PDB file of C-alpha atoms in Angstrom:
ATOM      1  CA  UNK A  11     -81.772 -36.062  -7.893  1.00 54.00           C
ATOM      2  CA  UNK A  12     -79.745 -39.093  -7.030  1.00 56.00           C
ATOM      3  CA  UNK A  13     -77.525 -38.141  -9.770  1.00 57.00           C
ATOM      4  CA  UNK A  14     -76.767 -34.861  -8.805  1.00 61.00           C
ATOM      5  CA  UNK A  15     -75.825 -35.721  -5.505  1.00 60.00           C
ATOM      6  CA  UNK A  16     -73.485 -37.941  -6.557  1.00 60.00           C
ATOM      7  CA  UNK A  17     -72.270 -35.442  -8.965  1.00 67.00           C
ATOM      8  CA  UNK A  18     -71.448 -32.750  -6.468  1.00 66.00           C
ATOM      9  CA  UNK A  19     -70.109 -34.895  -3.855  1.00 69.00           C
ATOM     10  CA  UNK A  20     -67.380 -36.125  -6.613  1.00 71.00           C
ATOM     11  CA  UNK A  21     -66.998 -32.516  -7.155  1.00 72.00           C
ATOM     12  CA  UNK A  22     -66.239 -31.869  -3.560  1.00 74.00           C
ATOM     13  CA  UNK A  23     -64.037 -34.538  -3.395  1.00 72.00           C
ATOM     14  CA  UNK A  24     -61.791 -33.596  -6.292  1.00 75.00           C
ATOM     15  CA  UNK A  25     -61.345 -29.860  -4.973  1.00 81.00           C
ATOM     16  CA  UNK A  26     -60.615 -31.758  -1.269  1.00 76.00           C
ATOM     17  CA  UNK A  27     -58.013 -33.981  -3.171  1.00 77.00           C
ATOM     18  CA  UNK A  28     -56.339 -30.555  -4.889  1.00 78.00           C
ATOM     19  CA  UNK A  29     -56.192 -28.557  -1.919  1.00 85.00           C
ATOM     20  CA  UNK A  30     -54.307 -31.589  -0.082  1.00 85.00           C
ATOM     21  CA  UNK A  31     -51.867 -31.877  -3.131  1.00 82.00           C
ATOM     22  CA  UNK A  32     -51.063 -28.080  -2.850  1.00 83.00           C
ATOM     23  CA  UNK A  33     -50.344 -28.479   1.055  1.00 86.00           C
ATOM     24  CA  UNK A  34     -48.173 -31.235   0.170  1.00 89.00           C
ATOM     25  CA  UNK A  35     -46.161 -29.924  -2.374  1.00 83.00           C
ATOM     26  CA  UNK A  36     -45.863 -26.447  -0.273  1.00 81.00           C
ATOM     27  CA  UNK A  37     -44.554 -28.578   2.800  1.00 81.00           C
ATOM     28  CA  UNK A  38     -42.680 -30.498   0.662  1.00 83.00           C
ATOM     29  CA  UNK A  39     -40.907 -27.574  -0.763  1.00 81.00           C
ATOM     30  CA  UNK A  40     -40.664 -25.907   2.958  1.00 82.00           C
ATOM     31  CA  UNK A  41     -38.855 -28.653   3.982  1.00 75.00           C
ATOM     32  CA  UNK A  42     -36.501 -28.870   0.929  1.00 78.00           C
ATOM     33  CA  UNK A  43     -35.955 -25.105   1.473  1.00 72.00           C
ATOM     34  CA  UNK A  44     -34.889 -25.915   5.253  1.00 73.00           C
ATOM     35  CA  UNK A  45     -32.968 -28.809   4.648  1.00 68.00           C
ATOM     36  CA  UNK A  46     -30.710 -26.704   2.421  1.00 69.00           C
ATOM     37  CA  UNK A  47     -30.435 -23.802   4.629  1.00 63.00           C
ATOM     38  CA  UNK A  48     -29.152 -26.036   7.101  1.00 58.00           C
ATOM     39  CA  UNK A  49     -26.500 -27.476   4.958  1.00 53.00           C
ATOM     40  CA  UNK A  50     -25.444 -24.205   3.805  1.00 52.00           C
ATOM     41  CA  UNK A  51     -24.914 -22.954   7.496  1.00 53.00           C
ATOM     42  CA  UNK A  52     -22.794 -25.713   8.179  1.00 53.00           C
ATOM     43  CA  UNK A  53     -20.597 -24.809   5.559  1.00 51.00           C
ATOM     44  CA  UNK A  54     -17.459 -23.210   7.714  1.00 54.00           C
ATOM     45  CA  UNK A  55     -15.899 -19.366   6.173  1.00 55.00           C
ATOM     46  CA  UNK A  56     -12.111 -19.531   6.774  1.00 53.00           C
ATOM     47  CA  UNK A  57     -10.332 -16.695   6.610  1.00 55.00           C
ATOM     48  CA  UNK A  58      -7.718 -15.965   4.392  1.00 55.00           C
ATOM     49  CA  UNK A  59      -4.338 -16.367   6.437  1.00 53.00           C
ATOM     50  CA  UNK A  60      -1.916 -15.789   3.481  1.00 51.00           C
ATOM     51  CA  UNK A  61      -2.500 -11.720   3.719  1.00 50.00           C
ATOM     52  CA  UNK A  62      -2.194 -11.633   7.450  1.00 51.00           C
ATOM     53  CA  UNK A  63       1.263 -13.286   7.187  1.00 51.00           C
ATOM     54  CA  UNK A  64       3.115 -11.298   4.260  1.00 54.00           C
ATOM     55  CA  UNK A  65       5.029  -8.507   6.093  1.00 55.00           C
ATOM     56  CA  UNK A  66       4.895  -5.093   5.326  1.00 61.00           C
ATOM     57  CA  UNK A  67       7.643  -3.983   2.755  1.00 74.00           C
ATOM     58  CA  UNK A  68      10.362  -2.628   4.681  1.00 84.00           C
ATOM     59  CA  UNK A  69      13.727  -0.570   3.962  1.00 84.00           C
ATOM     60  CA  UNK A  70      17.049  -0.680   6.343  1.00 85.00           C
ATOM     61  CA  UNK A  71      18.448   2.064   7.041  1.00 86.00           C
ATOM     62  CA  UNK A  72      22.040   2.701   9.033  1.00 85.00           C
ATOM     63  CA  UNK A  73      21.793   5.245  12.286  1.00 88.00           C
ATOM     64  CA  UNK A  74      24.790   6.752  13.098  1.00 85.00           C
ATOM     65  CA  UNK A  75      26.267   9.419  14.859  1.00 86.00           C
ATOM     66  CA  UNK A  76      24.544  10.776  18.227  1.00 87.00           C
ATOM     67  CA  UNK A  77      21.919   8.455  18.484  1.00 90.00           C
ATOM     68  CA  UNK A  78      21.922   6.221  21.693  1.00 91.00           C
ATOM     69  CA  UNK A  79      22.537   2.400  20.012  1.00 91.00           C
ATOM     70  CA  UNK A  80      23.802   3.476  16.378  1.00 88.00           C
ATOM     71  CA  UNK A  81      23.270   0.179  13.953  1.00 87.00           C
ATOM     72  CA  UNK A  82      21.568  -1.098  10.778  1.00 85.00           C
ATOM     73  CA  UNK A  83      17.672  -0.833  11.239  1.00 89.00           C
ATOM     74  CA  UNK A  84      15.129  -2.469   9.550  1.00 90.00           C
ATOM     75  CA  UNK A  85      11.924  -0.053   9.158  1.00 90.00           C
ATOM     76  CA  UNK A  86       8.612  -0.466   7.725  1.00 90.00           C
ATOM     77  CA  UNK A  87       8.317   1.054   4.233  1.00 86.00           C
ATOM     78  CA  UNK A  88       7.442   4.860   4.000  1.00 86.00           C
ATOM     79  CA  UNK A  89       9.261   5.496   7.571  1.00 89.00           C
ATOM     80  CA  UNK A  90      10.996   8.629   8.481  1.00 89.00           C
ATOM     81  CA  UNK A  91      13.667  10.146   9.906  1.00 89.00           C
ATOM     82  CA  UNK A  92      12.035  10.025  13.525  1.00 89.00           C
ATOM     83  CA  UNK A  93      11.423   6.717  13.070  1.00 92.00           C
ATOM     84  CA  UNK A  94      14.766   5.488  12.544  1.00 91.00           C
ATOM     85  CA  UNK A  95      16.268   7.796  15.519  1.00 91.00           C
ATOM     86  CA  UNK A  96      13.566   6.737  17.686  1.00 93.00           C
ATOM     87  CA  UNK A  97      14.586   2.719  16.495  1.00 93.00           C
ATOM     88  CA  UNK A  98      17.985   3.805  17.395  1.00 92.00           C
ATOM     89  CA  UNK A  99      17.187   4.647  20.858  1.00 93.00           C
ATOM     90  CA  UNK A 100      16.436   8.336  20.711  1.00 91.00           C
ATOM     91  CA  UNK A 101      19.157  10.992  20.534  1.00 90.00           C
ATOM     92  CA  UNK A 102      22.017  11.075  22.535  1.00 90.00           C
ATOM     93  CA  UNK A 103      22.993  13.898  24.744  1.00 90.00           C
ATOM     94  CA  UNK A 104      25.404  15.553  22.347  1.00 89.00           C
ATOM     95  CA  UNK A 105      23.246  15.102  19.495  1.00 87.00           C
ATOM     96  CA  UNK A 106      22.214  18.186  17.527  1.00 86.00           C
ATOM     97  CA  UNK A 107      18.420  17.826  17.128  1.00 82.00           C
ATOM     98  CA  UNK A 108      17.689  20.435  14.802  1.00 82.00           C
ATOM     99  CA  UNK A 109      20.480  19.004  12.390  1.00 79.00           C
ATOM    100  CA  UNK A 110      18.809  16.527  10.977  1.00 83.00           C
ATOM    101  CA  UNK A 111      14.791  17.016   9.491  1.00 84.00           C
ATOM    102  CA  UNK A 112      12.672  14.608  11.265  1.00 85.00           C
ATOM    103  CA  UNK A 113       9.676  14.650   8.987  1.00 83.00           C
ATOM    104  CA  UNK A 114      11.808  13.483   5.778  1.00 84.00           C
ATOM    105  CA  UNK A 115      11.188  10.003   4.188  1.00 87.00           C
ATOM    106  CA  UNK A 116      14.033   7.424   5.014  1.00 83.00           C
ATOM    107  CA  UNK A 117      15.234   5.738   1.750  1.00 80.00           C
ATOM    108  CA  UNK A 118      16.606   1.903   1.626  1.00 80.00           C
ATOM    109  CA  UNK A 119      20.270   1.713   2.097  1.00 77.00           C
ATOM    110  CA  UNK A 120      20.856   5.143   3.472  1.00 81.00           C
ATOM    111  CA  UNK A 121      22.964   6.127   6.193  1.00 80.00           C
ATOM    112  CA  UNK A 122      21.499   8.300   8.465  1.00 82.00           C
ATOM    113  CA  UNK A 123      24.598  10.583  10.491  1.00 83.00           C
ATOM    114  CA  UNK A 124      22.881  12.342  13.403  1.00 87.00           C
ATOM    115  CA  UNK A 125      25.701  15.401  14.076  1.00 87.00           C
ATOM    116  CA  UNK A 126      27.043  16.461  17.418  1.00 85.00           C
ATOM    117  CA  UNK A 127      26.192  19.696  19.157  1.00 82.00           C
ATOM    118  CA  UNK A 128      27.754  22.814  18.037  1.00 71.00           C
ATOM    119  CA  UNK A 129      29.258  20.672  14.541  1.00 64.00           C
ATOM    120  CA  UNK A 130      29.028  22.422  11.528  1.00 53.00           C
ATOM    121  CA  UNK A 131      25.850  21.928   9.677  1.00 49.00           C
ATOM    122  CA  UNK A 132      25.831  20.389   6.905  1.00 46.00           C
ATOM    123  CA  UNK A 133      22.426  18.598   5.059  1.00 46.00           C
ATOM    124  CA  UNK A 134      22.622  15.843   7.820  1.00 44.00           C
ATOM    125  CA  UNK A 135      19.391  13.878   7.716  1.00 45.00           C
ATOM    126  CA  UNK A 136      19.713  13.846   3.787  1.00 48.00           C
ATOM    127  CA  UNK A 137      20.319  11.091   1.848  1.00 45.00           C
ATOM    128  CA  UNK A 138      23.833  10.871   0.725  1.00 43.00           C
ATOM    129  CA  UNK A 139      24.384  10.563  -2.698  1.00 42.00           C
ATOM    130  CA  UNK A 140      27.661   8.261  -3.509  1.00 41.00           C
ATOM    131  CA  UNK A 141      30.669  10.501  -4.311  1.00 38.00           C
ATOM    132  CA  UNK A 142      30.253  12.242  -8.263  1.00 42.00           C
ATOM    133  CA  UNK A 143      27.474  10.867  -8.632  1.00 62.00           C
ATOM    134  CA  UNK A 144      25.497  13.533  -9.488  1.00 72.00           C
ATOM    135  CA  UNK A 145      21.989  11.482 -10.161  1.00 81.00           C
ATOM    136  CA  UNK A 146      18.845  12.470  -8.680  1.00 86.00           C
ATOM    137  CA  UNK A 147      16.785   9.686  -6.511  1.00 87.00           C
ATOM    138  CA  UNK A 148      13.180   9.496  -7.812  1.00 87.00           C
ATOM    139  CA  UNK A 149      12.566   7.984  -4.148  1.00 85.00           C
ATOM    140  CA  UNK A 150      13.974  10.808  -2.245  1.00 85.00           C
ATOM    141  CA  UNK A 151      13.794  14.067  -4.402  1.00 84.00           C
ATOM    142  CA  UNK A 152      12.121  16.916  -3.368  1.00 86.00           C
ATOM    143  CA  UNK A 153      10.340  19.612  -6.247  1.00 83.00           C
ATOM    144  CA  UNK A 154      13.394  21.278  -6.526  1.00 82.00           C
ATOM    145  CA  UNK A 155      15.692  18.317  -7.744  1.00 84.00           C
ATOM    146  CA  UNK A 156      13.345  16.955 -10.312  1.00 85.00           C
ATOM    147  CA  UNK A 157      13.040  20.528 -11.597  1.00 80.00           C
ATOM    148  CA  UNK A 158      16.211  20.209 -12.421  1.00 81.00           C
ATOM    149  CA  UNK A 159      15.878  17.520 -14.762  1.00 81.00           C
ATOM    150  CA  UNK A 160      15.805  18.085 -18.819  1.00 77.00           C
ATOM    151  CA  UNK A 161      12.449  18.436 -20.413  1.00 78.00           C
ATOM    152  CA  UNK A 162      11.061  18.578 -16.403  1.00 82.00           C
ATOM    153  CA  UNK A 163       9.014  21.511 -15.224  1.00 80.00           C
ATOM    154  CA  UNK A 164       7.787  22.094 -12.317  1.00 85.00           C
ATOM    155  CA  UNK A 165       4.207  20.804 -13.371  1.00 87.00           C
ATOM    156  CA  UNK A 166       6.146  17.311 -14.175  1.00 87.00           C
ATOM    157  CA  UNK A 167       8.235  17.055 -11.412  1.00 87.00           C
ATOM    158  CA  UNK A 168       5.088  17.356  -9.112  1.00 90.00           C
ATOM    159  CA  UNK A 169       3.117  14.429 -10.915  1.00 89.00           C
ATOM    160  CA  UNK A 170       6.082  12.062 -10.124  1.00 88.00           C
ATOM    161  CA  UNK A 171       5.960  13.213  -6.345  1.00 89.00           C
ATOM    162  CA  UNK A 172       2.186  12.580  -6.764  1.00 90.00           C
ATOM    163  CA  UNK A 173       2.760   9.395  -8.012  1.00 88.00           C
ATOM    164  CA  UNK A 174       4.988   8.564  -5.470  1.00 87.00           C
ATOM    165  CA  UNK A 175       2.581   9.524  -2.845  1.00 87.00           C
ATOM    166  CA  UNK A 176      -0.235   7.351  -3.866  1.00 87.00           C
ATOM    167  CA  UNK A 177       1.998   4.497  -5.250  1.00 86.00           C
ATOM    168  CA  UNK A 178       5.056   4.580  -3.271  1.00 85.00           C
ATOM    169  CA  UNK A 179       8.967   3.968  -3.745  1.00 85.00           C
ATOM    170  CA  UNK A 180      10.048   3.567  -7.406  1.00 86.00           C
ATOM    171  CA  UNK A 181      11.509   0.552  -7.666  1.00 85.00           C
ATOM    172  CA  UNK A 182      13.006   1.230 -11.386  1.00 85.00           C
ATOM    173  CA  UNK A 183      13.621   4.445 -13.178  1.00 85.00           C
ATOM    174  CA  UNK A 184      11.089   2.692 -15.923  1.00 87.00           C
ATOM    175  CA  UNK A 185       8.226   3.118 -13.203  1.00 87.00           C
ATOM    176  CA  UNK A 186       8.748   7.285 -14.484  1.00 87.00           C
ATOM    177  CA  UNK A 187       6.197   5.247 -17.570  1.00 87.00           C
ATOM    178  CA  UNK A 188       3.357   5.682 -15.313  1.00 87.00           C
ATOM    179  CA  UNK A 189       3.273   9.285 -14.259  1.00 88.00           C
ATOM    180  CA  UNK A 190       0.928  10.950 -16.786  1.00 88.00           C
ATOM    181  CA  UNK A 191       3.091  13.136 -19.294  1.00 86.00           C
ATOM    182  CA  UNK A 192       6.411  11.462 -19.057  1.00 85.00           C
ATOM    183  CA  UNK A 193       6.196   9.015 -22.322  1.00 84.00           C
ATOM    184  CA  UNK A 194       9.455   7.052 -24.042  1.00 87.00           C
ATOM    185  CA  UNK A 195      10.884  10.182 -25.342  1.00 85.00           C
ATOM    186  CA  UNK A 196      11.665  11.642 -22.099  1.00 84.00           C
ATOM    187  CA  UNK A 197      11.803   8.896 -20.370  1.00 85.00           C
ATOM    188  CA  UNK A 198      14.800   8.234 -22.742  1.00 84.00           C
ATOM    189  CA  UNK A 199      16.534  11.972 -22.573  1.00 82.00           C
ATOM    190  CA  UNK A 200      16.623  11.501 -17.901  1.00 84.00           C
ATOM    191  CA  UNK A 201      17.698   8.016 -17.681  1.00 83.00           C
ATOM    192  CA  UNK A 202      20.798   8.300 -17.055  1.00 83.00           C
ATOM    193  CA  UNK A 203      20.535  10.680 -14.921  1.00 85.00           C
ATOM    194  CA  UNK A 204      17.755   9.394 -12.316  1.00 86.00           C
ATOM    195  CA  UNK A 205      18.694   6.756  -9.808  1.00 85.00           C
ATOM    196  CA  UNK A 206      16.050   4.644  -7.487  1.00 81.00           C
TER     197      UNK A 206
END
């Protein structure tokens, strides 16, 4: 019986002794788990400053005419009409405000002649194209003008406003590549006579 007792008390004592191992490798592996959280919340996030300080694209644009301060203005890319005469101080007194069409997209480089009251009308507010040259802007064209193009229908001519939508201003006449259906061919045969 003597044996026995001995027996079950070593018995007891090895299941003591693995119980206490488990509790120390579960505290141990507690505290290894909380000594790294700590050390990862003292790692610092800092934000990324480059984006925040590139400036918008922007296009310049010359006011003229009836506008209270005419000048060169420099507008954010994708501004219109309004913009620029509101950046030129509004309309003047004399100026004729249904001369020009607010809504329409300034281009870079344009001038922008506001006419006087009782002037005759001419397409004020449009782009001016340089004199005979009889190219169509792929930045400022409406439906109409790319219609007009060789090998351009109507379904064409409203992809490459679509494109210009989403993507904005053309900044080469070899950006016409990415608007689905206009390949090398006819890329090649309106060239010469598209202008960005």
């Amino acid at each position: 019986m003597g044996a026995q007792t001995v027996s079950g008390s070593r018995r007891r004592l090895g299941i003591g002794a693995a119980i206490t191992l488990v509790v120390i490798v579960a505290a141990v592996t507690i505290a290894i788990g909380i000594v790294r959280t700590g050390a990862d919340s003292a790692v610092e996030t800092v934000p990324d400053t480059a984006a925040e300080s590139i400036a918008p694209a922007s296009v310049y644009v010359h006011v003229s005419g009836e506008v209270k301060t005419p000048g060169l203005y420099r507008l954010d890319d994708g501004a219109r009409v309004v913009d620029a005469v509101a950046a030129a101080g509004g309309f003047s007194d004399e100026a004729a405000r249904d001369g020009v069409n607010l809504a329409r997209p300034v281009s870079d480089g344009e001038q922008l002649l506001i006419p006087v009251e009782g002037a005759e009308q001419t397409d004020a507010g449009a782009p001016a194209a340089p004199e005979g040259d009889g190219r169509v802007n792929l930045n400022t064209a409406d439906l109409a003008a790319l219609d007009t193009l060789p090998r351009v229908g109507p379904a064409i001519a409203q992809r490459i406003l679509d494109w210009r939508e989403e993507n904005g201003r053309f900044t080469s006449v070899d950006d016409l590549m990415a608007v689905p259906g206009i390949g090398e061919k006819m890329l090649a045969s309106i060239r010469d006579l598209v202008t960005v």
